[in-house]
Amino acid sequence: MLKQQVERQNTPSMEDYLKAIAMLRNENKVARVSQISQKLKVKMPSVTSALKKLSDKKLVLHQKYGYIELTTRGDKVAKDIIHRHEALNRFFTEILDIEKETAEADACKIEHVISQLSLERVTKFIEFIEACPPGETKFSKKYKYYLEHGEYPE
Amino acid sequence: MLKQQVERQNTPSMEDYLKAIAMLRNENKVARVSQISQKLKVKMPSVTSALKKLSDKKLVLHQKYGYIELTTRGDKVAKDIIHRHEALNRFFTEILDIEKETAEADACKIEHVISQLSLERVTKFIEFIEACPPGETKFSKKYKYYLEHGEYPE
DNA sequence: AGCATTTGTTAGTTATGTCTAACAATGTTA
DNA sequence: TAACATTGTTAGACATAACTAACAAATGCT
């Protein structure tokens, strides 16, 4: 799988910028400084300086007043983060039954720090729970019952 | 429960120091600068300056060249972090079957960023899995089978 | 007691990553 | 096209949290 190559010389902040750029590109076709600024809730000069850093690291293409694009490498990193985010988000909402906003917020933090291995296991765990065979009541259903009543369903 | 009072005006770094002090106190009776330094893998001047900050915030008691103690407030914060750590660690090792070192490392990161709500749900989830009624094979066993064989046990 | 070692502190540097204020380029529109 | 608004950049400040080098206190040993 070789995901190691993609990992952890990037700070959480850098990862957030890459993720934002990738998401804006999908939504709007182009990423602009103002939009990244809005999405990440930082001021524009922070974006400019982050872009400089990411350019130096060959993760984005950007020249003064110009459009912003991810390099192939940047895109790989962004996709990896988005993937981590989605796995965690699913785990929190679908398995732990956590409300959307909290799940989002937690995924946004944890995606930057969780190890590849744990993420893979989380993914497998979701698969496992969803793959529950027809005869049995889904674990998630049982868990939700347990959450409400404090004991196993009959 | 009022755990909110205890949360998130403390940086990850501060939380690490408080945790280390609490743990050393339990192991050794006294926390010393050199030991905190070793445990957190930072140099001693970093510890000194962190202690100054924590003193200002009334989380530790410390005077020059003297012993280091947690205040009541500091102790509460430390206990909360240790509790988060333990819950996450159990989840990773017992539920996801992740190896000790990775589980530890991930818990150490995630304990600083996970929300109270998600942590509570993780705890409940562990309870739920362990509380599996006598008749049924434990979920964790089934999951481990699934991990190895890629499909549900018969 | 006196010297050496260990432990702790101070001062000052560095790296991130944010911010504000001021300026510059771009775009819009009358 | 000139004026204005929006967008982006630069310069410089600030906070956090680490570091090294140099010094000071405490401890241990003979």
CSV table of C-alpha atoms (C1' of nucleotides) in Angstrom, one decimal:
chain,number,residue,atom,x,y,z
A,1,MET,CA,0.0,0.0,0.0
A,2,LEU,CA,2.9,2.4,0.7
A,3,LYS,CA,0.8,5.0,2.4
A,4,GLN,CA,3.8,5.8,4.6
A,5,GLN,CA,5.3,7.9,1.8
A,6,VAL,CA,2.3,10.2,2.1
A,7,GLU,CA,2.6,10.7,5.9
A,8,ARG,CA,3.6,13.0,8.6
A,9,GLN,CA,6.2,15.5,7.5
A,10,ASN,CA,3.2,17.7,7.1
A,11,THR,CA,1.9,19.7,10.0
A,12,PRO,CA,-1.8,19.8,10.9
A,13,SER,CA,-2.0,23.3,9.6
A,14,MET,CA,-0.5,22.3,6.2
A,15,GLU,CA,-2.8,19.4,6.0
A,16,ASP,CA,-5.8,21.7,6.6
A,17,TYR,CA,-4.7,24.0,3.8
A,18,LEU,CA,-4.3,21.1,1.4
A,19,LYS,CA,-7.6,19.7,2.3
A,20,ALA,CA,-9.3,23.0,1.9
A,21,ILE,CA,-7.8,23.6,-1.5
A,22,ALA,CA,-8.9,20.1,-2.6
A,23,MET,CA,-12.4,20.6,-1.4
A,24,LEU,CA,-12.8,24.1,-2.9
A,25,ARG,CA,-11.5,22.8,-6.2
A,26,ASN,CA,-14.2,20.1,-6.2
A,27,GLU,CA,-16.9,22.6,-5.2
A,28,ASN,CA,-15.9,25.7,-7.2
A,29,LYS,CA,-13.4,24.6,-9.8
A,30,VAL,CA,-10.9,27.1,-8.4
A,31,ALA,CA,-9.5,27.7,-5.0
A,32,ARG,CA,-9.0,31.4,-4.1
A,33,VAL,CA,-7.2,32.9,-1.1
A,34,SER,CA,-10.3,34.5,0.2
A,35,GLN,CA,-12.2,31.2,0.1
A,36,ILE,CA,-9.5,29.2,1.8
A,37,SER,CA,-9.5,32.0,4.4
A,38,GLN,CA,-13.2,31.7,5.0
A,39,LYS,CA,-13.2,27.9,5.0
A,40,LEU,CA,-10.4,27.6,7.6
A,41,LYS,CA,-11.5,30.7,9.5
A,42,VAL,CA,-8.1,32.4,9.3
A,43,LYS,CA,-7.2,35.8,7.8
A,44,MET,CA,-5.9,36.1,4.3
A,45,PRO,CA,-2.3,36.8,5.2
A,46,SER,CA,-2.2,33.5,7.0
A,47,VAL,CA,-3.3,31.8,3.7
A,48,THR,CA,-0.7,33.7,1.7
A,49,SER,CA,2.1,32.7,4.0
A,50,ALA,CA,0.9,29.1,4.1
A,51,LEU,CA,0.8,29.0,0.3
A,52,LYS,CA,4.4,30.1,0.2
A,53,LYS,CA,5.4,27.3,2.4
A,54,LEU,CA,3.4,24.7,0.4
A,55,SER,CA,4.9,26.0,-2.8
A,56,ASP,CA,8.3,25.6,-1.4
A,57,LYS,CA,7.4,22.0,-0.5
A,58,LYS,CA,6.1,21.5,-4.0
A,59,LEU,CA,2.6,20.6,-2.7
A,60,VAL,CA,0.8,23.5,-4.5
A,61,LEU,CA,1.4,25.7,-7.5
A,62,HIS,CA,0.8,29.3,-6.8
A,63,GLN,CA,2.2,32.6,-8.1
A,64,LYS,CA,1.3,36.1,-6.9
A,65,TYR,CA,-2.3,37.0,-7.5
A,66,GLY,CA,-2.7,33.8,-9.5
A,67,TYR,CA,-4.8,30.7,-9.1
A,68,ILE,CA,-4.0,27.9,-6.7
A,69,GLU,CA,-3.5,24.3,-7.7
A,70,LEU,CA,-2.3,21.2,-6.1
A,71,THR,CA,0.6,19.4,-7.5
A,72,THR,CA,0.4,15.7,-7.9
A,73,ARG,CA,2.0,15.2,-4.6
A,74,GLY,CA,-0.2,17.8,-2.9
A,75,ASP,CA,-3.2,16.1,-4.3
A,76,LYS,CA,-2.1,12.7,-2.9
A,77,VAL,CA,-1.7,14.2,0.5
A,78,ALA,CA,-5.0,16.0,0.3
A,79,LYS,CA,-6.8,12.8,-0.8
A,80,ASP,CA,-5.2,10.9,2.0
A,81,ILE,CA,-6.4,13.4,4.6
A,82,ILE,CA,-9.9,13.5,3.2
A,83,HIS,CA,-9.9,9.7,3.3
A,84,ARG,CA,-8.9,9.8,6.9
A,85,HIS,CA,-11.5,12.4,7.7
A,86,GLU,CA,-14.3,10.4,6.1
A,87,ALA,CA,-13.4,7.1,7.8
A,88,LEU,CA,-13.3,8.9,11.2
A,89,ASN,CA,-16.5,10.7,10.5
A,90,ARG,CA,-18.3,7.5,9.5
A,91,PHE,CA,-17.0,5.8,12.6
A,92,PHE,CA,-18.3,8.6,14.9
A,93,THR,CA,-21.7,9.0,13.2
A,94,GLU,CA,-22.5,5.5,12.1
A,95,ILE,CA,-20.9,3.4,14.8
A,96,LEU,CA,-20.8,5.6,17.9
A,97,ASP,CA,-24.0,7.5,17.0
A,98,ILE,CA,-22.5,10.9,17.6
A,99,GLU,CA,-24.2,14.0,16.3
A,100,LYS,CA,-23.0,15.4,13.0
A,101,GLU,CA,-21.3,18.6,14.3
A,102,THR,CA,-19.3,16.9,17.0
A,103,ALA,CA,-18.3,14.1,14.7
A,104,GLU,CA,-17.1,16.6,12.2
A,105,ALA,CA,-15.1,18.5,14.7
A,106,ASP,CA,-13.5,15.5,16.2
A,107,ALA,CA,-12.7,14.0,12.8
A,108,CYS,CA,-11.0,17.3,11.9
A,109,LYS,CA,-8.7,17.1,14.8
A,110,ILE,CA,-8.0,13.4,14.9
A,111,GLU,CA,-7.4,13.0,11.2
A,112,HIS,CA,-4.1,14.8,11.8
A,113,VAL,CA,-2.8,12.6,14.5
A,114,ILE,CA,-4.1,9.1,14.1
A,115,SER,CA,-1.7,6.5,12.8
A,116,GLN,CA,-2.1,4.7,9.6
A,117,LEU,CA,-2.5,1.5,11.4
A,118,SER,CA,-5.3,2.6,13.7
A,119,LEU,CA,-7.1,4.3,10.8
A,120,GLU,CA,-7.0,1.0,8.9
A,121,ARG,CA,-8.4,-0.8,11.9
A,122,VAL,CA,-11.2,1.8,12.2
A,123,THR,CA,-12.0,1.2,8.6
A,124,LYS,CA,-12.0,-2.6,9.0
A,125,PHE,CA,-14.1,-2.2,12.1
A,126,ILE,CA,-16.8,-0.2,10.2
A,127,GLU,CA,-16.8,-2.8,7.5
A,128,PHE,CA,-17.1,-5.5,10.1
A,129,ILE,CA,-20.1,-3.9,11.8
A,130,GLU,CA,-21.8,-3.2,8.5
A,131,ALA,CA,-21.1,-6.7,7.2
A,132,CYS,CA,-23.3,-8.2,10.0
A,133,PRO,CA,-24.9,-11.3,8.6
A,134,PRO,CA,-28.6,-11.3,7.8
A,135,GLY,CA,-29.7,-13.5,10.7
A,136,GLU,CA,-28.3,-11.2,13.4
A,137,THR,CA,-29.4,-7.8,14.5
A,138,LYS,CA,-26.8,-5.3,13.5
A,139,PHE,CA,-24.3,-4.4,16.2
A,140,SER,CA,-24.9,-0.8,15.8
A,141,LYS,CA,-28.6,-1.3,16.5
A,142,LYS,CA,-27.8,-3.2,19.6
A,143,TYR,CA,-25.3,-0.6,20.7
A,144,LYS,CA,-27.9,2.2,20.3
A,145,TYR,CA,-30.3,0.2,22.3
A,146,TYR,CA,-27.6,-0.2,24.9
A,147,LEU,CA,-26.9,3.5,24.9
A,148,GLU,CA,-30.5,4.3,25.6
A,149,HIS,CA,-31.4,1.5,28.1
A,150,GLY,CA,-28.0,0.7,29.7
A,151,GLU,CA,-28.4,-3.0,29.0
A,152,TYR,CA,-28.4,-5.5,26.2
A,153,PRO,CA,-31.6,-6.0,24.1
A,154,GLU,CA,-33.4,-9.3,24.7
B,1,MET,CA,-21.0,15.6,35.7
B,2,LEU,CA,-19.7,19.1,34.8
B,3,LYS,CA,-16.6,17.9,33.1
B,4,GLN,CA,-16.8,21.0,30.9
B,5,GLN,CA,-15.2,23.0,33.6
B,6,VAL,CA,-12.1,21.0,33.3
B,7,GLU,CA,-11.7,21.3,29.6
B,8,ARG,CA,-9.9,23.0,26.8
B,9,GLN,CA,-8.2,26.1,27.8
B,10,ASN,CA,-5.2,24.0,28.3
B,11,THR,CA,-2.9,23.3,25.4
B,12,PRO,CA,-1.7,19.7,24.5
B,13,SER,CA,1.7,20.7,25.8
B,14,MET,CA,0.3,21.8,29.2
B,15,GLU,CA,-1.8,18.7,29.5
B,16,ASP,CA,1.3,16.6,28.8
B,17,TYR,CA,3.1,18.3,31.6
B,18,LEU,CA,0.3,17.9,34.1
B,19,LYS,CA,-0.1,14.2,33.1
B,20,ALA,CA,3.6,13.6,33.6
B,21,ILE,CA,3.6,15.2,37.0
B,22,ALA,CA,0.7,13.2,38.1
B,23,MET,CA,2.2,10.0,36.9
B,24,LEU,CA,5.6,10.6,38.4
B,25,ARG,CA,4.0,11.5,41.7
B,26,ASN,CA,2.2,8.2,41.7
B,27,GLU,CA,5.4,6.3,40.8
B,28,ASN,CA,8.0,8.1,42.8
B,29,LYS,CA,6.3,10.2,45.4
B,30,VAL,CA,7.9,13.4,44.0
B,31,ALA,CA,8.1,14.9,40.5
B,32,ARG,CA,11.4,16.4,39.6
B,33,VAL,CA,12.4,18.6,36.6
B,34,SER,CA,14.8,16.0,35.4
B,35,GLN,CA,12.2,13.3,35.4
B,36,ILE,CA,9.6,15.3,33.7
B,37,SER,CA,12.2,16.1,31.1
B,38,GLN,CA,13.0,12.4,30.6
B,39,LYS,CA,9.4,11.3,30.5
B,40,LEU,CA,8.3,13.9,28.0
B,41,LYS,CA,11.6,13.8,26.0
B,42,VAL,CA,12.2,17.5,26.2
B,43,LYS,CA,15.2,19.3,27.7
B,44,MET,CA,15.1,20.7,31.2
B,45,PRO,CA,14.7,24.4,30.3
B,46,SER,CA,11.5,23.5,28.5
B,47,VAL,CA,10.2,22.0,31.7
B,48,THR,CA,11.2,25.0,33.8
B,49,SER,CA,9.4,27.4,31.5
B,50,ALA,CA,6.3,25.1,31.3
B,51,LEU,CA,6.3,25.0,35.1
B,52,LYS,CA,6.3,28.8,35.2
B,53,LYS,CA,3.3,28.9,33.0
B,54,LEU,CA,1.5,26.3,35.0
B,55,SER,CA,2.2,28.1,38.2
B,56,ASP,CA,0.8,31.3,36.8
B,57,LYS,CA,-2.3,29.4,35.9
B,58,LYS,CA,-2.5,27.9,39.4
B,59,LEU,CA,-2.3,24.4,38.2
B,60,VAL,CA,1.0,23.5,39.9
B,61,LEU,CA,2.9,24.7,43.0
B,62,HIS,CA,6.6,25.2,42.3
B,63,GLN,CA,9.3,27.5,43.5
B,64,LYS,CA,12.9,27.7,42.4
B,65,TYR,CA,14.8,24.5,43.0
B,66,GLY,CA,11.9,23.2,45.0
B,67,TYR,CA,9.6,20.3,44.6
B,68,ILE,CA,6.7,20.2,42.2
B,69,GLU,CA,3.1,19.6,43.2
B,70,LEU,CA,-0.3,19.8,41.5
B,71,THR,CA,-2.9,22.1,42.9
B,72,THR,CA,-6.4,20.8,43.3
B,73,ARG,CA,-7.3,22.2,40.0
B,74,GLY,CA,-4.2,20.8,38.3
B,75,ASP,CA,-4.9,17.4,39.8
B,76,LYS,CA,-8.4,17.5,38.4
B,77,VAL,CA,-7.1,18.3,34.9
B,78,ALA,CA,-4.4,15.7,35.1
B,79,LYS,CA,-6.9,13.0,36.2
B,80,ASP,CA,-9.2,13.9,33.4
B,81,ILE,CA,-6.4,13.5,30.9
B,82,ILE,CA,-5.3,10.2,32.3
B,83,HIS,CA,-8.9,9.1,32.2
B,84,ARG,CA,-9.1,10.1,28.5
B,85,HIS,CA,-5.9,8.3,27.8
B,86,GLU,CA,-7.0,5.1,29.5
B,87,ALA,CA,-10.3,5.0,27.7
B,88,LEU,CA,-8.7,5.5,24.3
B,89,ASN,CA,-6.0,3.0,25.1
B,90,ARG,CA,-8.5,0.4,26.0
B,91,PHE,CA,-10.5,1.1,22.9
B,92,PHE,CA,-7.5,0.7,20.7
B,93,THR,CA,-6.0,-2.4,22.3
B,94,GLU,CA,-9.1,-4.3,23.5
B,95,ILE,CA,-11.6,-3.4,20.7
B,96,LEU,CA,-9.5,-2.6,17.7
B,97,ASP,CA,-6.8,-5.1,18.6
B,98,ILE,CA,-4.0,-2.6,17.9
B,99,GLU,CA,-0.5,-3.3,19.3
B,100,LYS,CA,0.5,-1.7,22.5
B,101,GLU,CA,3.0,0.9,21.2
B,102,THR,CA,0.7,2.2,18.5
B,103,ALA,CA,-2.2,2.3,20.8
B,104,GLU,CA,-0.2,4.2,23.3
B,105,ALA,CA,1.1,6.7,20.8
B,106,ASP,CA,-2.3,7.3,19.3
B,107,ALA,CA,-4.0,7.7,22.7
B,108,CYS,CA,-1.4,10.2,23.6
B,109,LYS,CA,-2.3,12.4,20.7
B,110,ILE,CA,-6.0,11.9,20.6
B,111,GLU,CA,-6.5,12.5,24.3
B,112,HIS,CA,-5.8,16.1,23.7
B,113,VAL,CA,-8.3,16.7,21.0
B,114,ILE,CA,-11.3,14.4,21.4
B,115,SER,CA,-14.5,15.9,22.7
B,116,GLN,CA,-16.0,15.0,26.0
B,117,LEU,CA,-19.0,13.6,24.1
B,118,SER,CA,-17.1,11.3,21.9
B,119,LEU,CA,-15.0,10.1,24.7
B,120,GLU,CA,-18.1,9.2,26.7
B,121,ARG,CA,-19.4,7.3,23.7
B,122,VAL,CA,-16.1,5.4,23.3
B,123,THR,CA,-16.3,4.5,26.9
B,124,LYS,CA,-19.9,3.3,26.5
B,125,PHE,CA,-19.0,1.4,23.5
B,126,ILE,CA,-16.3,-0.5,25.3
B,127,GLU,CA,-18.8,-1.3,28.1
B,128,PHE,CA,-21.2,-2.4,25.5
B,129,ILE,CA,-18.8,-4.8,23.8
B,130,GLU,CA,-17.5,-6.2,27.1
B,131,ALA,CA,-21.1,-6.6,28.4
B,132,CYS,CA,-21.9,-9.1,25.7
B,133,PRO,CA,-24.4,-11.6,27.2
B,134,PRO,CA,-23.2,-15.2,28.0
B,135,GLY,CA,-24.9,-17.0,25.1
B,136,GLU,CA,-23.2,-15.0,22.4
B,137,THR,CA,-19.6,-14.9,21.2
B,138,LYS,CA,-18.0,-11.6,22.1
B,139,PHE,CA,-18.0,-9.0,19.4
B,140,SER,CA,-14.3,-8.5,19.9
B,141,LYS,CA,-13.7,-12.2,19.2
B,142,LYS,CA,-15.8,-12.0,16.0
B,143,TYR,CA,-14.0,-8.9,15.0
B,144,LYS,CA,-10.6,-10.5,15.4
B,145,TYR,CA,-11.8,-13.4,13.3
B,146,TYR,CA,-13.1,-10.9,10.7
B,147,LEU,CA,-9.7,-9.2,10.8
B,148,GLU,CA,-7.9,-12.4,10.0
B,149,HIS,CA,-10.3,-14.0,7.6
B,150,GLY,CA,-12.0,-11.1,6.0
B,151,GLU,CA,-15.4,-12.6,6.7
B,152,TYR,CA,-17.8,-13.3,9.5
B,153,PRO,CA,-17.3,-16.4,11.6
B,154,GLU,CA,-19.9,-19.2,11.0
C,1,DA,C1',34.6,21.6,54.7
C,2,DG,C1',35.7,21.7,49.9
C,3,DC,C1',35.4,20.1,45.3
C,4,DA,C1',32.8,17.6,41.7
C,5,DT,C1',28.7,16.1,39.8
C,6,DT,C1',24.0,16.5,39.2
C,7,DT,C1',20.1,19.2,38.8
C,8,DG,C1',17.8,23.4,37.8
C,9,DT,C1',17.5,28.1,36.0
C,10,DT,C1',18.3,32.2,33.0
C,11,DA,C1',19.0,34.3,28.7
C,12,DG,C1',18.6,34.3,24.2
C,13,DT,C1',17.5,31.9,19.6
C,14,DT,C1',14.6,29.5,16.5
C,15,DA,C1',10.4,27.7,14.1
C,16,DT,C1',5.3,27.6,13.6
C,17,DG,C1',1.5,29.9,12.7
C,18,DT,C1',-1.4,33.3,13.7
C,19,DC,C1',-2.6,38.4,13.6
C,20,DT,C1',-3.1,43.7,12.2
C,21,DA,C1',-2.0,47.6,9.3
C,22,DA,C1',-0.6,49.3,5.2
C,23,DC,C1',-0.1,48.8,0.5
C,24,DA,C1',-0.7,46.8,-4.3
C,25,DA,C1',-3.0,44.4,-7.9
C,26,DT,C1',-7.3,43.2,-10.0
C,27,DG,C1',-12.1,43.7,-11.2
C,28,DT,C1',-16.4,46.3,-11.6
C,29,DT,C1',-19.1,49.8,-13.1
C,30,DA,C1',-20.7,54.4,-13.9
D,1,DT,C1',-11.3,55.2,-18.4
D,2,DA,C1',-11.3,56.9,-13.7
D,3,DA,C1',-12.9,55.8,-9.2
D,4,DC,C1',-14.1,52.4,-6.1
D,5,DA,C1',-14.4,47.9,-4.1
D,6,DT,C1',-12.5,43.5,-3.6
D,7,DT,C1',-8.8,40.6,-3.3
D,8,DG,C1',-4.2,39.5,-2.3
D,9,DT,C1',0.4,40.6,-0.5
D,10,DT,C1',4.1,42.5,2.5
D,11,DA,C1',6.0,43.8,6.7
D,12,DG,C1',6.1,43.4,11.2
D,13,DA,C1',4.2,42.0,15.9
D,14,DC,C1',2.9,38.3,19.0
D,15,DA,C1',2.2,33.7,21.3
D,16,DT,C1',3.7,29.0,21.9
D,17,DA,C1',7.0,25.9,22.7
D,18,DA,C1',10.9,24.0,21.7
D,19,DC,C1',16.3,24.5,21.8
D,20,DT,C1',21.6,25.6,23.3
D,21,DA,C1',24.9,27.8,26.2
D,22,DA,C1',26.1,29.6,30.3
D,23,DC,C1',25.5,30.1,35.0
D,24,DA,C1',23.7,28.9,39.9
D,25,DA,C1',22.1,25.9,43.4
D,26,DA,C1',21.9,21.5,45.6
D,27,DT,C1',23.8,17.1,46.5
D,28,DG,C1',27.4,13.7,47.1
D,29,DC,C1',31.8,12.3,48.3
D,30,DT,C1',36.3,12.2,50.4
